[in-house]
XYZ file of C-alpha atoms in Angstrom:
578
model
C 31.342 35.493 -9.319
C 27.762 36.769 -9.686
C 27.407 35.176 -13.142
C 28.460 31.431 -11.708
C 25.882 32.532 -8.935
C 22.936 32.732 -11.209
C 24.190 29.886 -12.979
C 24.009 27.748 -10.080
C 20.244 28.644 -9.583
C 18.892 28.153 -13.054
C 21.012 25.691 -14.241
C 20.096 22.068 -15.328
C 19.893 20.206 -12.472
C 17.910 22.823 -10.764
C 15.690 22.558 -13.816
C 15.975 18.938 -13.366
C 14.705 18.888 -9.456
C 12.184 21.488 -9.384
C 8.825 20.646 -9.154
C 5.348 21.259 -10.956
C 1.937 20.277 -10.178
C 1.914 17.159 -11.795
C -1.700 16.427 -12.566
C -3.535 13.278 -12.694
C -3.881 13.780 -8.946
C -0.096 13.159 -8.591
C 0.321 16.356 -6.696
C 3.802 17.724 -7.640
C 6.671 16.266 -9.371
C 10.036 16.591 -11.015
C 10.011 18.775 -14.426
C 11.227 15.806 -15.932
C 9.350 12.880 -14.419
C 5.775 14.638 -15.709
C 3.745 12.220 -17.028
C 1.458 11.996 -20.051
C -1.066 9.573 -18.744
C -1.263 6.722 -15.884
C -2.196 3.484 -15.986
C -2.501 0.797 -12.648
C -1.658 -2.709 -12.299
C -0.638 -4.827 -8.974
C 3.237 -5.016 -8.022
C 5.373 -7.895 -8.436
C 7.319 -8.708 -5.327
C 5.146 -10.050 -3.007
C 1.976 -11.888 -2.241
C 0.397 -8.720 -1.077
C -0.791 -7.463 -4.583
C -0.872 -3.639 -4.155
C -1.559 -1.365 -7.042
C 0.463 0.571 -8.540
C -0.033 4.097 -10.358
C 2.659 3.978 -13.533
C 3.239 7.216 -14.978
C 3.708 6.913 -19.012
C 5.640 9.390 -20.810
C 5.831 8.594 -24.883
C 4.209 5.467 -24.455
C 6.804 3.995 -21.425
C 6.989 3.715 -17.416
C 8.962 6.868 -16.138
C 8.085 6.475 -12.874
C 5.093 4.973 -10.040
C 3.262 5.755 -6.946
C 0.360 4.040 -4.858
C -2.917 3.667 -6.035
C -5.047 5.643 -3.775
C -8.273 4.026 -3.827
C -7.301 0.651 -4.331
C -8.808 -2.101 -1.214
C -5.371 -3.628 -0.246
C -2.992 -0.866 0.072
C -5.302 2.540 0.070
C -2.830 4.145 -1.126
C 0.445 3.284 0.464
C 3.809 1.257 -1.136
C 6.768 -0.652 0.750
C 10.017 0.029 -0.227
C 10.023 -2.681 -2.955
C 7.286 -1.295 -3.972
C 8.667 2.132 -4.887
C 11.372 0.393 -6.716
C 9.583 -1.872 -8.800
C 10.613 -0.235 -12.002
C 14.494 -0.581 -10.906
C 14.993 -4.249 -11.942
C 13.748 -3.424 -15.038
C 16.866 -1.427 -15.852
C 19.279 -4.060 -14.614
C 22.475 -4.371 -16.016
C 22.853 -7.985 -15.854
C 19.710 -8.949 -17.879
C 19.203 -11.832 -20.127
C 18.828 -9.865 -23.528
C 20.101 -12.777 -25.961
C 19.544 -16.671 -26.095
C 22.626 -18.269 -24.803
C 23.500 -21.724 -25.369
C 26.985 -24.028 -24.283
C 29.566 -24.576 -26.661
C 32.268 -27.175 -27.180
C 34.524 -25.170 -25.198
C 32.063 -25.378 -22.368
C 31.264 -21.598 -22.750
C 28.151 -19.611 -22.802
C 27.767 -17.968 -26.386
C 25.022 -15.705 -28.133
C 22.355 -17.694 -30.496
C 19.429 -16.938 -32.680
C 15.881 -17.693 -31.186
C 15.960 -20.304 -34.451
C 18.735 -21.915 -32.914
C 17.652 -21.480 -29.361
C 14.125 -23.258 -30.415
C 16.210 -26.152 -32.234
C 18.493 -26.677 -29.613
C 15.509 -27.064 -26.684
C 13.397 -29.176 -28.755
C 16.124 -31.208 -29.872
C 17.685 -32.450 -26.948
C 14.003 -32.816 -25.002
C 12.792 -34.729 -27.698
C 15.934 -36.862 -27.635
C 15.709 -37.525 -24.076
C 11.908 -38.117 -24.098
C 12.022 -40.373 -26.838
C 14.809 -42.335 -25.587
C 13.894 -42.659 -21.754
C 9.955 -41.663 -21.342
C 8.108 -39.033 -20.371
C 9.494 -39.325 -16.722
C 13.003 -38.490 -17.765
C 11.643 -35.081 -18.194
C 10.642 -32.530 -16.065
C 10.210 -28.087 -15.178
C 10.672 -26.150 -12.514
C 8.740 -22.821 -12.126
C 7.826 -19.750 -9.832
C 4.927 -18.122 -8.290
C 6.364 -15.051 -9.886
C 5.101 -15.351 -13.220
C 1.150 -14.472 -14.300
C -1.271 -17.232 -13.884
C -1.768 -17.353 -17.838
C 1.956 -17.873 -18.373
C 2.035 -20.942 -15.707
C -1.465 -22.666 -17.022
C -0.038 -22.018 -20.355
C 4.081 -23.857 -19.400
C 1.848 -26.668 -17.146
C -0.240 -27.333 -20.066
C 2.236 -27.286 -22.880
C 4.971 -28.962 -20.917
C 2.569 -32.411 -19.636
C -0.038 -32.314 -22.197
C 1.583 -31.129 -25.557
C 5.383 -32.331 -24.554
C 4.643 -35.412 -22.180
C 6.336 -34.507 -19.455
C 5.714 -36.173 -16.103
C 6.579 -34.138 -13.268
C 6.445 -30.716 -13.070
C 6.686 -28.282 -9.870
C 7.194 -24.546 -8.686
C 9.579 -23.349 -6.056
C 5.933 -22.370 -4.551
C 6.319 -25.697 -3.009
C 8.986 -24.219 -0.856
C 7.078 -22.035 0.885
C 3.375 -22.977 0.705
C 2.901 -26.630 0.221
C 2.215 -26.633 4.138
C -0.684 -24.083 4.283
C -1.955 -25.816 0.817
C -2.117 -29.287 2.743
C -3.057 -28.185 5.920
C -6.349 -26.198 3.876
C -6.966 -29.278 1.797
C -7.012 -31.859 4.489
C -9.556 -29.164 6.860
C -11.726 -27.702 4.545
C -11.280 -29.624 1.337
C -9.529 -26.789 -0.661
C -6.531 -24.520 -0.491
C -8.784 -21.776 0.458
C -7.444 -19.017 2.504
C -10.416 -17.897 4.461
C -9.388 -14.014 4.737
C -9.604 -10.649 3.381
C -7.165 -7.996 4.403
C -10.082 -6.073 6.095
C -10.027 -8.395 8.710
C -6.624 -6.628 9.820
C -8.818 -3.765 10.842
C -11.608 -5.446 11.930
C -10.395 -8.020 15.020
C -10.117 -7.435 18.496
C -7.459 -10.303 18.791
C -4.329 -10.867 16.306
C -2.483 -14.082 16.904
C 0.576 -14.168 14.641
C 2.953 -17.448 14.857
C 5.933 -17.317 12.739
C 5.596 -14.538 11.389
C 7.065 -10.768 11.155
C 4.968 -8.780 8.686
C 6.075 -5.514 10.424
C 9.360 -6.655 8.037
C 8.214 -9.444 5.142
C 4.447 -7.655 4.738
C 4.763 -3.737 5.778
C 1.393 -3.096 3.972
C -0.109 -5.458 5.806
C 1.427 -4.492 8.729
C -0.101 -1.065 8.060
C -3.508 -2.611 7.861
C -2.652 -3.607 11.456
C -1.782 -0.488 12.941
C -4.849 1.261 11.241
C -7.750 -1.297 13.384
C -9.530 0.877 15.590
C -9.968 -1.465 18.113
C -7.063 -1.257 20.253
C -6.447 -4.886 19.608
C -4.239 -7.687 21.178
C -1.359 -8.200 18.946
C -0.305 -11.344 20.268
C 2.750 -13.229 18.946
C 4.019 -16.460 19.070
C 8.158 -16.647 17.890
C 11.262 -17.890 19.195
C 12.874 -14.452 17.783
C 12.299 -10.856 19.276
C 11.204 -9.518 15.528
C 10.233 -6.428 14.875
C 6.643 -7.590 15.318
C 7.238 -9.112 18.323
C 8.622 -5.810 19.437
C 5.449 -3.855 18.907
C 3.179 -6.438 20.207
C 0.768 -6.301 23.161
C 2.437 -9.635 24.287
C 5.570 -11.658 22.957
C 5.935 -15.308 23.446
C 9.236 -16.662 23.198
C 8.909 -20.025 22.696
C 11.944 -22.494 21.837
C 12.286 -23.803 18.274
C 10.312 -26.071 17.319
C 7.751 -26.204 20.445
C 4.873 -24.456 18.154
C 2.868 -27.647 17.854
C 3.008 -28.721 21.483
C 2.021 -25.015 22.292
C -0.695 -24.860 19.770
C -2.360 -28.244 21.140
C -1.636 -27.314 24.914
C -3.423 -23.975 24.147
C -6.755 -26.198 22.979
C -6.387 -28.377 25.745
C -6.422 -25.493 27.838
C -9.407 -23.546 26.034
C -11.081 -26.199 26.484
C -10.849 -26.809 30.619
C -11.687 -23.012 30.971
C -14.665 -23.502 28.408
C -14.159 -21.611 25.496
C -15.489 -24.267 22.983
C -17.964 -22.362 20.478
C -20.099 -25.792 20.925
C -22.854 -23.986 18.153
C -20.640 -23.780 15.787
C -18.865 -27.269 15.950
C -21.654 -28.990 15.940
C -22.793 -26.991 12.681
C -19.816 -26.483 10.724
C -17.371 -29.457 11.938
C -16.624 -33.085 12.905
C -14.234 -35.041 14.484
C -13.744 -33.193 17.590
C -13.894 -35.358 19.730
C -10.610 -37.391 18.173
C -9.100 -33.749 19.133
C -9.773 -33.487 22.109
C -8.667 -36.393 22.949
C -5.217 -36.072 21.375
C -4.890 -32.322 23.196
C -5.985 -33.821 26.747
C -2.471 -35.170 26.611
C -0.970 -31.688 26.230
C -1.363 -30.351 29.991
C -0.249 -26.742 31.167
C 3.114 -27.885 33.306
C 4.504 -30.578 30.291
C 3.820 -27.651 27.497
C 5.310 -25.057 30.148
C 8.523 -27.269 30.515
C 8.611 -27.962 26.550
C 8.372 -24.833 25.214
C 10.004 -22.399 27.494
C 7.134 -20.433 28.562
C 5.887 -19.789 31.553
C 2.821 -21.491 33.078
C 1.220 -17.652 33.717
C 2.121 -16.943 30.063
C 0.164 -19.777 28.697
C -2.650 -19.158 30.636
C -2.622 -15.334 29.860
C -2.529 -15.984 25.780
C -5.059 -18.614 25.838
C -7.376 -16.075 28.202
C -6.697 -13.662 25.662
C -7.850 -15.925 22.818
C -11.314 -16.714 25.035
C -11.983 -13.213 25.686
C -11.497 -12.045 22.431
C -14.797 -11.645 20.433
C -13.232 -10.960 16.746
C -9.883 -13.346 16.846
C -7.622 -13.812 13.559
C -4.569 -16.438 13.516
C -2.522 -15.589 10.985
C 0.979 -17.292 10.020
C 3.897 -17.387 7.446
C 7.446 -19.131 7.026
C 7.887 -19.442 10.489
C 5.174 -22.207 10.258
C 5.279 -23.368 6.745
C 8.476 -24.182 6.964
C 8.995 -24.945 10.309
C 9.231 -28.283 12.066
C 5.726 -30.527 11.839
C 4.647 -27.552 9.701
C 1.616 -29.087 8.202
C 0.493 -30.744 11.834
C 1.073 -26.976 13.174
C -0.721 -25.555 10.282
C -3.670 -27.811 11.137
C -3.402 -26.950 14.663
C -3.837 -23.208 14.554
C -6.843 -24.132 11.810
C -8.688 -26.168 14.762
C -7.866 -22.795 17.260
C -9.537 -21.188 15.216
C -12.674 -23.510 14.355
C -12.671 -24.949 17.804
C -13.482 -21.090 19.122
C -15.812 -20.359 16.360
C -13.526 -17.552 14.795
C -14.056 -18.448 11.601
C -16.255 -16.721 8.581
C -16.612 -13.641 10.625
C -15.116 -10.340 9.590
C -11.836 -9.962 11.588
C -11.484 -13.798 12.349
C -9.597 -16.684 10.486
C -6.873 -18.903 10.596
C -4.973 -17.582 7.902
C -1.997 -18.207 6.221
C 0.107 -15.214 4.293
C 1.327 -16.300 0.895
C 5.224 -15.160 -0.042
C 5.523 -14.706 -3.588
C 3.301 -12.509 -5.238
C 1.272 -14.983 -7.206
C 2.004 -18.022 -5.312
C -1.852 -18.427 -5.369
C -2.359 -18.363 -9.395
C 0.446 -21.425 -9.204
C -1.406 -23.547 -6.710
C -4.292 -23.114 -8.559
C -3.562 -23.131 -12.137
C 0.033 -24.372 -12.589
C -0.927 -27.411 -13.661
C 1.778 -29.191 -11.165
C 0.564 -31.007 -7.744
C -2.882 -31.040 -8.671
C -4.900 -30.052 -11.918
C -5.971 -26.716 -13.120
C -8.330 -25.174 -10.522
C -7.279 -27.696 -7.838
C -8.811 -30.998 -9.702
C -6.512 -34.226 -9.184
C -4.945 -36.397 -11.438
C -5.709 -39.611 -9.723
C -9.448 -38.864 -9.972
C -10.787 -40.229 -13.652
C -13.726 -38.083 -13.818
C -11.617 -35.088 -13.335
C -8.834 -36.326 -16.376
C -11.966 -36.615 -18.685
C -13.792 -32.675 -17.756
C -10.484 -31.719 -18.165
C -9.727 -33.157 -21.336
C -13.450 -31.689 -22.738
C -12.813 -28.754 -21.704
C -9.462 -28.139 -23.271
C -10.255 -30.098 -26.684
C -7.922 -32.862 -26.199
C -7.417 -36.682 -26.060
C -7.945 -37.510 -22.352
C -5.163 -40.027 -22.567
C -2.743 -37.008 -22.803
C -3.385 -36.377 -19.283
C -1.920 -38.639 -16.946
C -3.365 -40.630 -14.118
C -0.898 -39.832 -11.063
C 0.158 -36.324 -9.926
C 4.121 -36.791 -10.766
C 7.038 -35.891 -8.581
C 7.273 -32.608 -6.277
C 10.026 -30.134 -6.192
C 12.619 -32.339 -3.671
C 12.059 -35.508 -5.412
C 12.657 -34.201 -9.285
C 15.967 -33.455 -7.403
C 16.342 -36.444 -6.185
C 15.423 -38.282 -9.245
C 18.174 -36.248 -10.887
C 20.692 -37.415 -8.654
C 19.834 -41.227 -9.329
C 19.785 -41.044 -12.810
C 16.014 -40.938 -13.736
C 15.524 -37.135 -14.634
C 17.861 -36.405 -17.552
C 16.268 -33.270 -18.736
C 15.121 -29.821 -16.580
C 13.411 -27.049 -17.480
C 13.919 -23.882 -14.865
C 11.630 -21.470 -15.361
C 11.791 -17.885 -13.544
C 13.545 -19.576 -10.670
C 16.943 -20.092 -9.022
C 17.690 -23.495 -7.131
C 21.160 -23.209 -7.332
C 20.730 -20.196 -4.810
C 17.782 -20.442 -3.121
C 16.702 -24.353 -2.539
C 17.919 -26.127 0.690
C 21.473 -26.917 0.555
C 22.140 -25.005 -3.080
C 25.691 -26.367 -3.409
C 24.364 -30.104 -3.093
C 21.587 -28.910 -5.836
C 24.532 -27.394 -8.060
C 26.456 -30.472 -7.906
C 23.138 -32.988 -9.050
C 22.053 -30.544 -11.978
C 25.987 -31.381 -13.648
C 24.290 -35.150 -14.005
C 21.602 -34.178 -16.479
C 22.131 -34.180 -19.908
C 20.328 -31.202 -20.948
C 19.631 -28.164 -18.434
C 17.027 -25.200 -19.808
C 17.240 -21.859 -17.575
C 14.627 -19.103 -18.831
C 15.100 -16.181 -16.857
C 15.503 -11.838 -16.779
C 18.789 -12.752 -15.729
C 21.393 -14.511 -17.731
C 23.836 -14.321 -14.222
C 22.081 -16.013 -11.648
C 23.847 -18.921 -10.492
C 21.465 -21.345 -11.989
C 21.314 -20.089 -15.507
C 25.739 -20.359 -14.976
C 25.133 -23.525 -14.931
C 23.220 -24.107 -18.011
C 23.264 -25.821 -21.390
C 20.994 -22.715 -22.780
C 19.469 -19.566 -21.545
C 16.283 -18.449 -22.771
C 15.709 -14.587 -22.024
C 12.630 -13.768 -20.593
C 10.602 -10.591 -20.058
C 9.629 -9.181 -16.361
C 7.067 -7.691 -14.713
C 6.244 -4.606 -16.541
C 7.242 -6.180 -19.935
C 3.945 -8.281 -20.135
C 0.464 -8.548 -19.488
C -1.704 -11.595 -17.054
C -2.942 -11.661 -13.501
C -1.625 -12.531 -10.176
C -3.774 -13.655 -7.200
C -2.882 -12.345 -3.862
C -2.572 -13.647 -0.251
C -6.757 -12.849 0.136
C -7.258 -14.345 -3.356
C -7.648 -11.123 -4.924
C -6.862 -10.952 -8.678
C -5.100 -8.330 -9.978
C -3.983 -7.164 -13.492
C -0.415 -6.190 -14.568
C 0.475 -5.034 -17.737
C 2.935 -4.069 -20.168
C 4.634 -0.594 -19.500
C 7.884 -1.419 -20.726
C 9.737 -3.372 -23.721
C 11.885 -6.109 -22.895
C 15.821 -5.579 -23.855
C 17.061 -6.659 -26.407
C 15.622 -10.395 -27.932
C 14.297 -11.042 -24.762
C 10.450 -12.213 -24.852
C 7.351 -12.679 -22.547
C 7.590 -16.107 -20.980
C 4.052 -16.220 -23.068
C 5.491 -15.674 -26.135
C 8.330 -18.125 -25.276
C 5.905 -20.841 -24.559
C 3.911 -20.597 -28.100
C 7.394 -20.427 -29.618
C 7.937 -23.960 -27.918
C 4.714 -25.702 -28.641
C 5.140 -23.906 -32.568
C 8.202 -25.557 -33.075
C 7.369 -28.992 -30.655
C 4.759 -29.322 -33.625
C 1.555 -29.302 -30.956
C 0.709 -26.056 -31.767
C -2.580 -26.792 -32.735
C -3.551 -27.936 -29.334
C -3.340 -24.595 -28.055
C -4.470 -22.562 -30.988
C -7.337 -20.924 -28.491
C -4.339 -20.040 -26.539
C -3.074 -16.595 -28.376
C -2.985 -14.227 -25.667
C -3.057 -13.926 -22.272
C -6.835 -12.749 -21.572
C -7.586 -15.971 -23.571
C -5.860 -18.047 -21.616
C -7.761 -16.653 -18.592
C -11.069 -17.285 -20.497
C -9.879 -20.573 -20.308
C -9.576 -20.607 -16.748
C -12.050 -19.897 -15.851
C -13.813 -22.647 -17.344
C -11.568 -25.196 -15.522
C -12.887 -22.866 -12.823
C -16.449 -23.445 -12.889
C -18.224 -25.101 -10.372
C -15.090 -25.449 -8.110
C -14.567 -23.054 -4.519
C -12.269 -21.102 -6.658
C -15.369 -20.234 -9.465
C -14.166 -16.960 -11.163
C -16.639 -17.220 -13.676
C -18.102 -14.255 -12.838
C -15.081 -11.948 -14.094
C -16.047 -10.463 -17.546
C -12.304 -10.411 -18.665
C -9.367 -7.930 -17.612
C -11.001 -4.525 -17.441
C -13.896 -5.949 -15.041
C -10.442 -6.454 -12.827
C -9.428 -3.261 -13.186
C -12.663 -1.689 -12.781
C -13.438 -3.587 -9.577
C -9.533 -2.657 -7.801
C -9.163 -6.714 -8.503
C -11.717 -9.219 -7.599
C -11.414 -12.318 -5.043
C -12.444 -15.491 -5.694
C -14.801 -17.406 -5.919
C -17.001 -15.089 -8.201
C -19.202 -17.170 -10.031
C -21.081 -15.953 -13.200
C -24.500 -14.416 -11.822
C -22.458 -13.313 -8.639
C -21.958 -9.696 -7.895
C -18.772 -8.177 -7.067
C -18.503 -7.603 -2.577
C -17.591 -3.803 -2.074
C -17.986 -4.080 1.492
């Protein structure tokens, strides 16, 4: 008995569990989880962007914590967070091209055949029906390099027409509602401003849940804020707030402009700064003076005291932030409601003030780098495709024949569905994405994908429902298996890199890409295009000169160096530590 007794204290999982001082200012840690070295690099679940310490052990990730010192999460992690390596290791990963045989089943290729196969039946269906017979779907989960690179090869080296990202989904409404107020999707905000207002309006949205980090940045403002929040569900955010208002569905907009009609009668117009920084307000207060407190009382559910308490709130505040997600974006009049909570915040000058800003609070974590560089409802670095002058800077600075760029913007995300179902679209190409489970009404989008003739899924997974339903699956490398940048909700851009080899004959969607154009035969056209940093050379000369400059980023260590940098930084510019 005394032998299994000693046993049981020394034996291997004891030696397994006990922990040493870990160095690296990791404090202490598992015998077996020591690591060799560290190295940092932003997660890649949501639009956050928090950094990540990974510890290396023989060259590979054994295991992460939160960067300490880096300006959006100061050292904390979500849940997701801490299990970022975990997907990595998933037993249902893509590790082997699969393509459809005659007996309708999914078999194991080569990457020879794979490549023959996709180029094959695009170029069939290209050459027989047009450009417009053709067209990808992609993510905001991939680097910005990889989606300039797809956008790129896929409408200037393959002639495809329409091209969009299941971005579109979630962000086309704060995209829109940006362009049409300020002229560019420009989110106005830097997490700092969490800490730094004496008012938080949040409408739609519940980032005690979707954003804990943010969330965090919340609870740490010294200012015993208002935490005001505008939802027809008791969230968790709405549970902690200073003040919930329950609204009924789809009242937001009617709220939003009987809120401005009311700021205005108790006179809480920042007149200074609309007559500097605006126009048009006088259309808009003409539209809200139709909005009055007893018709917005009886349409939204609220009472008449509640209304007049949150807009009071608003006027007193002297630091005020709107900020809003899903809830708005894709809610009902989401762009109109968008807009509205924009003019809130310009028609009380909170705007361009630390802890102010009508801001909107991207979902996927590099939903940004696809609005701005995917090359899919507007032009790299937000330039449009209607607009000639833009087709010809674009064209000089890539090195190619403007007449490879088309002159209209192509279809969005619904209508490439649509154009499936009536015939048009005979080839897709899914990238890092799966309609079949997540678009609206995923068993009508199952059914219209069995009318195309040729169906491309590329993917870590080769059992999502999507890639089930495909003619070939291209396996594709995560988040930890290659290197590029994402761009964050505050436009910060952050590094990640390559801890971890991809199973198997999966590749980096990179890699895939140069495979494509190599054996498309327009591999010459993106010759400058050989790595990822290059690529984001590239950017950001589609960047100068445009509110989202990033010229001023010498290359991927500057990034690191800095804890990411926000845009615009243009060349000259010095990097904002405040």
């Amino acid at each position: 008995m005394i032998d299994k007794l000693l046993h049981a204290r020394t034996g291997p999982l004891t030696d397994r569990l006990v922990q040493q001082p870990g160095g690296l200012n990791l404090g202490m840690l598992p015998k077996r989880l020591l690591p060799e070295k560290t190295t940092s690099m932003v997660c890649g679940f949501c639009s956050t962007g928090c950094s990540l310490d990974v510890h290396l052990r023989e060259g590979k990730a054994a295991n992460l914590s939160a960067t300490t010192n880096y300006p959006v999460n100061l050292g904390m992690a979500c849940p997701k967070g801490w299990e970022a390596l975990t997907p990595l290791a998933a037993p249902d990963r893509a590790t082997t091209p699969l393509v459809r045989n005659d007996s309708g089943e999914l078999v194991a290729c080569t990457w020879d055949d794979a490549l023959a196969t996709f180029v094959g039946k695009m170029k069939s269906v290209i050459h027989e029906h047009g450009g417009g017979a053709a067209a990808w779907l992609g993510t905001g989960q991939m680097p910005s390099e990889e989606l300039a690179l797809l956008g790129a090869l896929a409408r200037f080296g393959m002639g495809m027409h329409h091209g969009d990202g299941n971005t579109r989904q979630c962000m086309a409404t704060a995209a829109s509602a940006y362009k049409e107020c300020f002229g560019f999707d420009a989110p106005p905000f830097t997490y700092a401003d969490f800490e730094e207002s004496d008012v938080l309006v949040f409408v739609g949205s519940n980032p005690c849940i979707a954003h804990p980090i943010m969330w965090q940045r919340v609870m740490r403002n010294p200012h015993n804020p208002d935490i005001l929040v505008i939802d027809p569900r008791v969230t968790e955010t709405a549970a902690a707030a200073t003040e919930h208002y329950p609204i009924k569905p789809k009242s937001d907009l009617v709220l939003l402009y009987g809120l401005a009609n009311l700021l205005i009668r108790i006179g809480a117009v920042d007149q200074d700064f609309l007559g500097q920084h605006t126009r048009g307000f006088a259309d808009f207060e003409r539209v809200v003076a139709e909005f009055p407190l007893l018709a917005v009382s009886e349409a939204t559910g609220l009472g008449c005291d509640a209304i007049e308490d949150l807009a009071a709130r608003i006027a007193r505040g002297k630091r005020v932030s709107f900020w809003w997600t899903m809830g708005v974006n894709q809610g009902h009049q989401a762009t109109r409601t968008a807009q509205a909570i924009i003019a809130l915040a310009l028609m009380t000058g909170n705007i361009g003030r630390p802890g102010t800003g009508a801001n909107s609070i991207t979902g996927q974590c590099n939903a940004m780098g696809s609005r701005l560089f995917s090359n899919t409802a507007s032009m790299f670095g937000g330039l449009d495709f209607a607009n000639a002058d833009h087709r010809h800077e674009v064209a000089e600075i890539l090195g190619i024949d403007v007449a490879r760029i088309q002159n209209f913007q192509g279809l969005a995300y619904d209508q490439i569905i649509e154009a499936i179902d009536a015939g048009q679209i005979k080839a897709l190409w899914i990238v890092a994405t799966n309609p079949a489970h997540s678009w609206t009404r995923s068993q009508r989008f199952a059914e219209v994908v069995k009318k195309l003739d040729f169906l491309v899924v590329q993917d870590m997974y080769a059992s999502t429902e999507t890639a089930q339903l495909a003619d070939l699956v291209l396996p594709a490398a995560g988040w930890g298996e290659k290197e590029g940048t994402f761009i964050n909700s505050e436009r910060r851009i952050g590094v990640i890199k390559k801890v971890a080899k991809a199973p198997g004959a999966a590749m980096s969607d990179f890699r895939i890409f140069q495979l494509i154009a190599d054996a498309w035969g327009c591999c010459e056209m993106f010759a400058e295009w050989d790595s990822p940093e290059a690529v984001f050379r590239i950017m950001q000369r589609l960047s100068t000169g445009r509110p989202c400059d990033i010229t001023g980023i010498d290359g991927f260590d500057m990034l690191e160096r800095e804890g990411g940098v926000q845009w615009p930084l243009p060349f000259g510019q010095k990097v904002d530590c405040a």
